[in-house]
XYZ file of C-alpha atoms in Angstrom:
365
model
C 57.309 101.928 78.318
C 59.777 99.048 78.606
C 59.124 95.801 80.527
C 61.444 96.928 83.323
C 59.497 100.188 83.656
C 56.195 98.297 83.854
C 57.663 96.092 86.568
C 58.744 99.132 88.537
C 55.374 100.818 88.086
C 53.662 97.709 89.388
C 55.184 98.279 92.851
C 53.365 101.392 94.080
C 54.583 101.077 97.649
C 58.139 101.724 96.514
C 58.605 105.405 95.592
C 59.482 106.305 92.049
C 62.936 107.577 91.286
C 63.773 110.940 92.810
C 64.482 112.356 89.350
C 60.800 112.960 88.782
C 60.749 115.418 91.679
C 63.512 117.466 90.116
C 61.466 118.495 87.114
C 63.457 116.270 84.771
C 61.660 113.852 82.431
C 62.955 110.310 82.841
C 62.003 106.853 81.760
C 60.349 106.341 85.160
C 58.096 109.381 84.903
C 57.292 111.648 81.978
C 55.373 114.187 84.013
C 55.081 114.976 87.684
C 55.304 117.830 90.122
C 58.787 119.339 89.995
C 60.715 119.166 93.201
C 61.388 122.890 93.042
C 57.638 123.542 93.427
C 57.160 121.215 96.377
C 56.186 123.043 99.554
C 58.451 122.722 102.608
C 55.721 120.702 104.330
C 55.737 118.187 101.475
C 59.433 117.517 102.076
C 58.996 116.632 105.749
C 58.010 112.909 105.562
C 60.860 111.975 103.241
C 63.468 114.079 105.022
C 62.378 112.724 108.399
C 62.786 109.145 107.171
C 66.154 110.104 105.688
C 67.324 111.660 108.954
C 66.449 108.513 110.915
C 68.277 106.327 108.393
C 71.392 108.505 108.437
C 71.418 108.433 112.247
C 71.245 104.631 112.205
C 73.962 104.383 109.540
C 76.210 106.759 111.477
C 75.673 104.808 114.694
C 76.577 101.537 112.992
C 79.782 103.121 111.700
C 80.683 104.372 115.178
C 80.190 100.888 116.614
C 82.066 99.179 113.787
C 84.241 101.520 111.650
C 84.668 98.854 108.952
C 81.048 99.535 107.911
C 80.895 102.745 105.880
C 77.926 105.010 106.745
C 77.389 105.487 102.993
C 77.004 101.761 102.414
C 74.790 101.357 105.459
C 72.574 104.198 104.238
C 71.971 102.740 100.785
C 71.236 99.310 102.266
C 68.795 100.851 104.737
C 67.033 102.570 101.847
C 66.612 99.312 99.968
C 65.338 97.534 103.078
C 62.924 100.321 103.988
C 61.413 100.403 100.506
C 61.119 96.684 99.917
C 59.782 96.074 103.441
C 57.195 98.861 102.928
C 58.497 100.894 105.881
C 58.532 104.334 104.267
C 55.935 106.908 105.370
C 53.236 108.035 102.975
C 54.238 111.049 100.924
C 57.971 110.434 101.310
C 58.721 111.009 97.610
C 59.393 114.788 97.525
C 61.681 114.675 100.555
C 63.591 111.713 99.142
C 63.947 113.601 95.885
C 65.412 116.591 97.701
C 67.891 114.353 99.545
C 68.873 112.419 96.443
C 69.583 115.550 94.433
C 70.290 118.633 96.488
C 71.840 117.132 99.615
C 73.907 114.662 97.599
C 75.433 117.378 95.432
C 76.189 119.600 98.423
C 78.041 116.669 99.997
C 80.125 116.213 96.848
C 81.058 119.908 96.905
C 82.282 119.616 100.493
C 84.319 116.559 99.528
C 86.668 118.943 97.701
C 87.988 120.236 101.031
C 89.772 116.906 101.487
C 92.239 117.762 98.759
C 95.190 120.184 98.821
C 97.135 120.412 95.573
C 100.423 121.053 97.378
C 100.320 117.601 98.982
C 99.688 116.011 95.612
C 102.503 117.833 93.810
C 104.963 116.959 96.585
C 104.957 113.317 95.484
C 106.670 114.124 92.188
C 105.682 113.880 88.542
C 106.424 110.150 88.270
C 103.824 109.294 90.898
C 101.373 111.709 89.297
C 101.773 110.020 85.924
C 101.412 106.532 87.377
C 98.306 107.467 89.363
C 96.626 109.020 86.328
C 97.528 105.971 84.246
C 96.128 103.552 86.826
C 92.877 105.509 87.104
C 92.372 105.704 83.348
C 93.265 102.046 82.786
C 90.793 100.949 85.453
C 88.094 103.354 84.290
C 88.262 102.394 80.619
C 89.071 98.714 81.141
C 86.204 98.147 83.570
C 83.714 99.760 81.207
C 84.930 97.620 78.310
C 84.666 94.434 80.353
C 81.241 95.399 81.707
C 79.900 95.810 78.183
C 81.424 92.482 77.176
C 79.651 90.836 80.110
C 76.376 92.379 78.966
C 75.671 94.342 82.140
C 72.621 96.597 81.783
C 72.330 100.368 81.800
C 75.051 102.411 83.449
C 76.433 99.618 85.625
C 79.765 99.428 83.725
C 80.245 103.207 83.960
C 79.341 103.440 87.649
C 81.416 100.420 88.669
C 84.353 101.821 86.701
C 84.015 105.189 88.435
C 83.772 103.715 91.925
C 86.734 101.373 91.511
C 89.017 103.864 89.777
C 88.377 106.925 91.985
C 86.921 106.768 95.502
C 84.213 104.170 95.983
C 80.652 105.126 96.882
C 81.403 108.864 96.795
C 82.532 108.637 93.169
C 79.520 106.511 92.216
C 77.235 109.137 93.732
C 79.047 111.961 91.932
C 78.805 110.240 88.554
C 75.151 109.410 89.106
C 74.491 113.099 89.686
C 75.128 113.745 85.996
C 73.907 110.457 84.494
C 70.580 109.975 86.363
C 71.237 106.240 86.258
C 68.802 103.541 87.274
C 68.905 103.209 91.066
C 69.549 99.468 90.818
C 72.727 100.233 88.876
C 73.845 102.682 91.576
C 73.210 100.271 94.429
C 74.961 97.411 92.631
C 78.023 99.598 92.088
C 78.121 100.761 95.710
C 77.785 97.173 96.929
C 80.670 96.000 94.738
C 83.144 98.713 95.757
C 82.222 98.125 99.392
C 82.740 94.371 99.097
C 86.102 94.661 97.375
C 87.254 97.491 99.628
C 86.458 95.360 102.653
C 88.373 92.444 101.160
C 91.327 94.771 100.631
C 91.448 95.633 104.342
C 91.954 91.943 105.081
C 94.047 90.733 102.155
C 96.431 93.547 101.223
C 98.305 93.608 104.581
C 98.913 89.871 104.142
C 100.588 90.592 100.784
C 102.801 93.416 102.092
C 105.969 91.405 102.638
C 105.370 88.466 100.239
C 105.234 91.000 97.385
C 108.516 92.539 98.514
C 107.134 95.987 99.291
C 108.709 98.449 101.694
C 106.398 100.354 104.025
C 106.508 103.387 101.727
C 105.725 101.268 98.661
C 102.921 99.500 100.463
C 101.336 102.817 101.432
C 101.438 104.069 97.850
C 100.062 100.762 96.561
C 97.148 100.975 98.973
C 96.446 104.606 98.078
C 96.481 103.796 94.365
C 94.297 100.681 94.523
C 91.843 100.747 97.452
C 88.530 102.497 96.866
C 87.030 104.394 99.820
C 89.175 106.783 101.889
C 88.200 105.011 105.113
C 89.240 101.681 103.623
C 92.570 103.194 102.562
C 93.239 104.374 106.111
C 92.247 101.026 107.642
C 94.524 99.115 105.252
C 97.590 101.372 105.204
C 97.807 101.934 108.945
C 98.858 98.297 109.388
C 102.282 99.293 107.995
C 102.774 102.307 110.253
C 102.346 106.103 110.084
C 104.752 106.558 107.157
C 102.783 104.163 104.972
C 99.539 105.812 106.051
C 100.759 109.280 105.041
C 101.797 108.038 101.611
C 98.514 106.195 101.106
C 96.348 109.193 101.957
C 98.206 111.581 99.634
C 98.113 109.146 96.698
C 94.430 108.608 97.389
C 93.874 112.367 97.255
C 95.495 112.363 93.816
C 92.878 109.894 92.653
C 90.084 112.006 94.130
C 91.439 114.985 92.156
C 90.473 113.105 88.977
C 86.832 112.891 90.021
C 85.907 116.310 88.679
C 87.380 115.941 85.164
C 85.939 112.444 84.744
C 82.445 113.500 85.818
C 82.601 116.653 83.703
C 83.822 114.665 80.698
C 80.961 112.164 80.939
C 78.435 114.978 81.415
C 79.731 116.828 78.361
C 79.774 113.699 76.203
C 76.231 112.741 77.116
C 74.844 116.231 76.666
C 76.476 116.605 73.278
C 75.042 113.236 72.258
C 71.620 114.354 73.442
C 72.046 117.654 71.616
C 72.747 115.827 68.359
C 69.718 113.586 68.777
C 67.392 116.445 69.744
C 69.071 118.926 67.382
C 69.772 121.404 70.154
C 72.660 123.799 69.324
C 75.833 122.775 71.143
C 76.316 126.312 72.499
C 73.497 125.596 74.981
C 75.353 122.606 76.489
C 76.955 123.340 79.850
C 80.592 122.273 79.892
C 80.837 121.537 83.620
C 77.983 120.804 86.083
C 77.639 123.429 88.804
C 78.392 121.005 91.633
C 81.654 119.993 89.913
C 82.673 123.658 89.832
C 81.831 123.806 93.528
C 84.053 120.769 94.161
C 86.946 122.439 92.312
C 86.386 125.675 94.233
C 86.698 123.795 97.518
C 89.923 122.175 96.315
C 91.281 125.622 95.513
C 90.216 126.971 98.889
C 91.863 124.093 100.757
C 95.042 124.552 98.711
C 95.430 128.135 99.963
C 96.098 126.836 103.468
C 93.692 129.302 105.073
C 91.104 126.696 106.059
C 91.600 125.587 109.699
C 92.111 121.897 110.341
C 88.991 121.780 112.509
C 86.909 123.178 109.649
C 88.294 120.596 107.212
C 87.509 117.780 109.640
C 84.003 119.066 110.296
C 83.316 119.523 106.597
C 84.164 115.902 105.908
C 81.735 114.733 108.579
C 79.108 116.968 106.998
C 79.937 115.629 103.517
C 79.508 112.056 104.703
C 76.178 112.876 106.336
C 74.854 114.608 103.224
C 75.985 111.852 100.872
C 74.548 109.215 103.212
C 71.215 111.049 102.979
C 71.401 111.008 99.194
C 72.344 107.344 99.032
C 69.481 106.412 101.343
C 67.155 108.113 98.868
C 68.708 106.137 96.017
C 68.314 102.923 97.964
C 64.581 103.427 98.383
C 64.064 102.989 94.632
C 65.816 99.605 94.446
C 63.942 96.628 93.042
C 65.659 93.739 94.861
C 64.413 90.887 92.581
C 65.601 92.774 89.518
C 68.938 93.502 91.180
C 69.449 89.800 91.909
C 69.038 88.847 88.269
C 72.297 90.579 87.270
C 74.202 89.863 90.490
C 76.528 87.177 89.127
C 77.796 89.152 86.175
C 78.146 92.308 88.270
C 80.172 90.404 90.869
C 82.464 89.059 88.136
C 83.007 92.606 86.879
C 83.735 93.952 90.364
C 86.284 91.279 91.224
C 88.008 91.615 87.859
C 88.165 95.397 88.180
C 89.596 95.025 91.668
C 92.343 92.727 90.369
C 93.007 95.110 87.473
C 93.540 98.175 89.634
C 95.563 96.195 92.179
C 97.923 94.812 89.531
C 98.286 98.133 87.698
C 98.963 100.021 90.931
C 101.524 97.434 92.068
C 103.388 97.669 88.762
C 103.335 101.455 88.898
C 104.671 101.571 92.449
C 107.515 99.183 91.641
C 108.496 101.233 88.592
C 108.598 104.570 90.421
C 110.047 103.775 93.884
């Protein structure tokens, strides 16, 4: 057991990571009751607390749209745990939310994306978007390791900044089982920088010599969360907003291959260490296949607009539930110890994706 594990174990009022309720051995718990064997009654305390938190997060978002319900949910989880507000026996229900509900939300996220809209932008924009995502993803990880950030923070920050904010962080965490502090730090950083983008990018629209169309594509290629993209691009009119949303959908399309690639790499590494034959390693996690299936379904054009809209509300609710569960395992003092370096990484990654996206837009329009 490492010093960080002993510190976590010394705080019994804060529930252990939800991984232990999924039947998976982790550094937080080597043996415990698998989540799959938990009775429905055992899930009630944790799910009830989760439902209250999601309702609060959703209400805050309705009152002030700039505050993402996903961010509010993870912050509420951290507050509830560190203020000792969680009910007794909440662990199994939080485990169910952090695993099952989170992954279902990611599957529904696929209904946002129609391949026809993406292809309509042309191959040049496709190439630039892929290049920007890969540059940000790889560059942020390299810088994070140089800064000495612990655990999976470089990977999660890179995923959130290069793809789609908190949703991407949650999707990547579903295959990495990262430390909850790393997840919360990453969500906080993409939220901070996305909020800054809403304020700063419209001020740079004309000084940078961008037309409305170029500004929309720049926003779609560089801002993190979909809601933040909409809030930023709409300042330049409906044409800019349309361009921003489609380019953003192109970035979301890269979520599945990135997550699957990381999952495959880690499982093969584990297989080598444990000497498990590679033929037993799953190539793509089931929830990633579900995400791709939803993309295919949306691309057929048979899904009514009302269903697409409702599915996205459901996806946000489910992912908010999962992020609340993640937040309940946060050790705030430990999180504060790496805050400065994490902030430096987030701001640098934000500048990297902004500059790369700007260059790409100017070269292709």
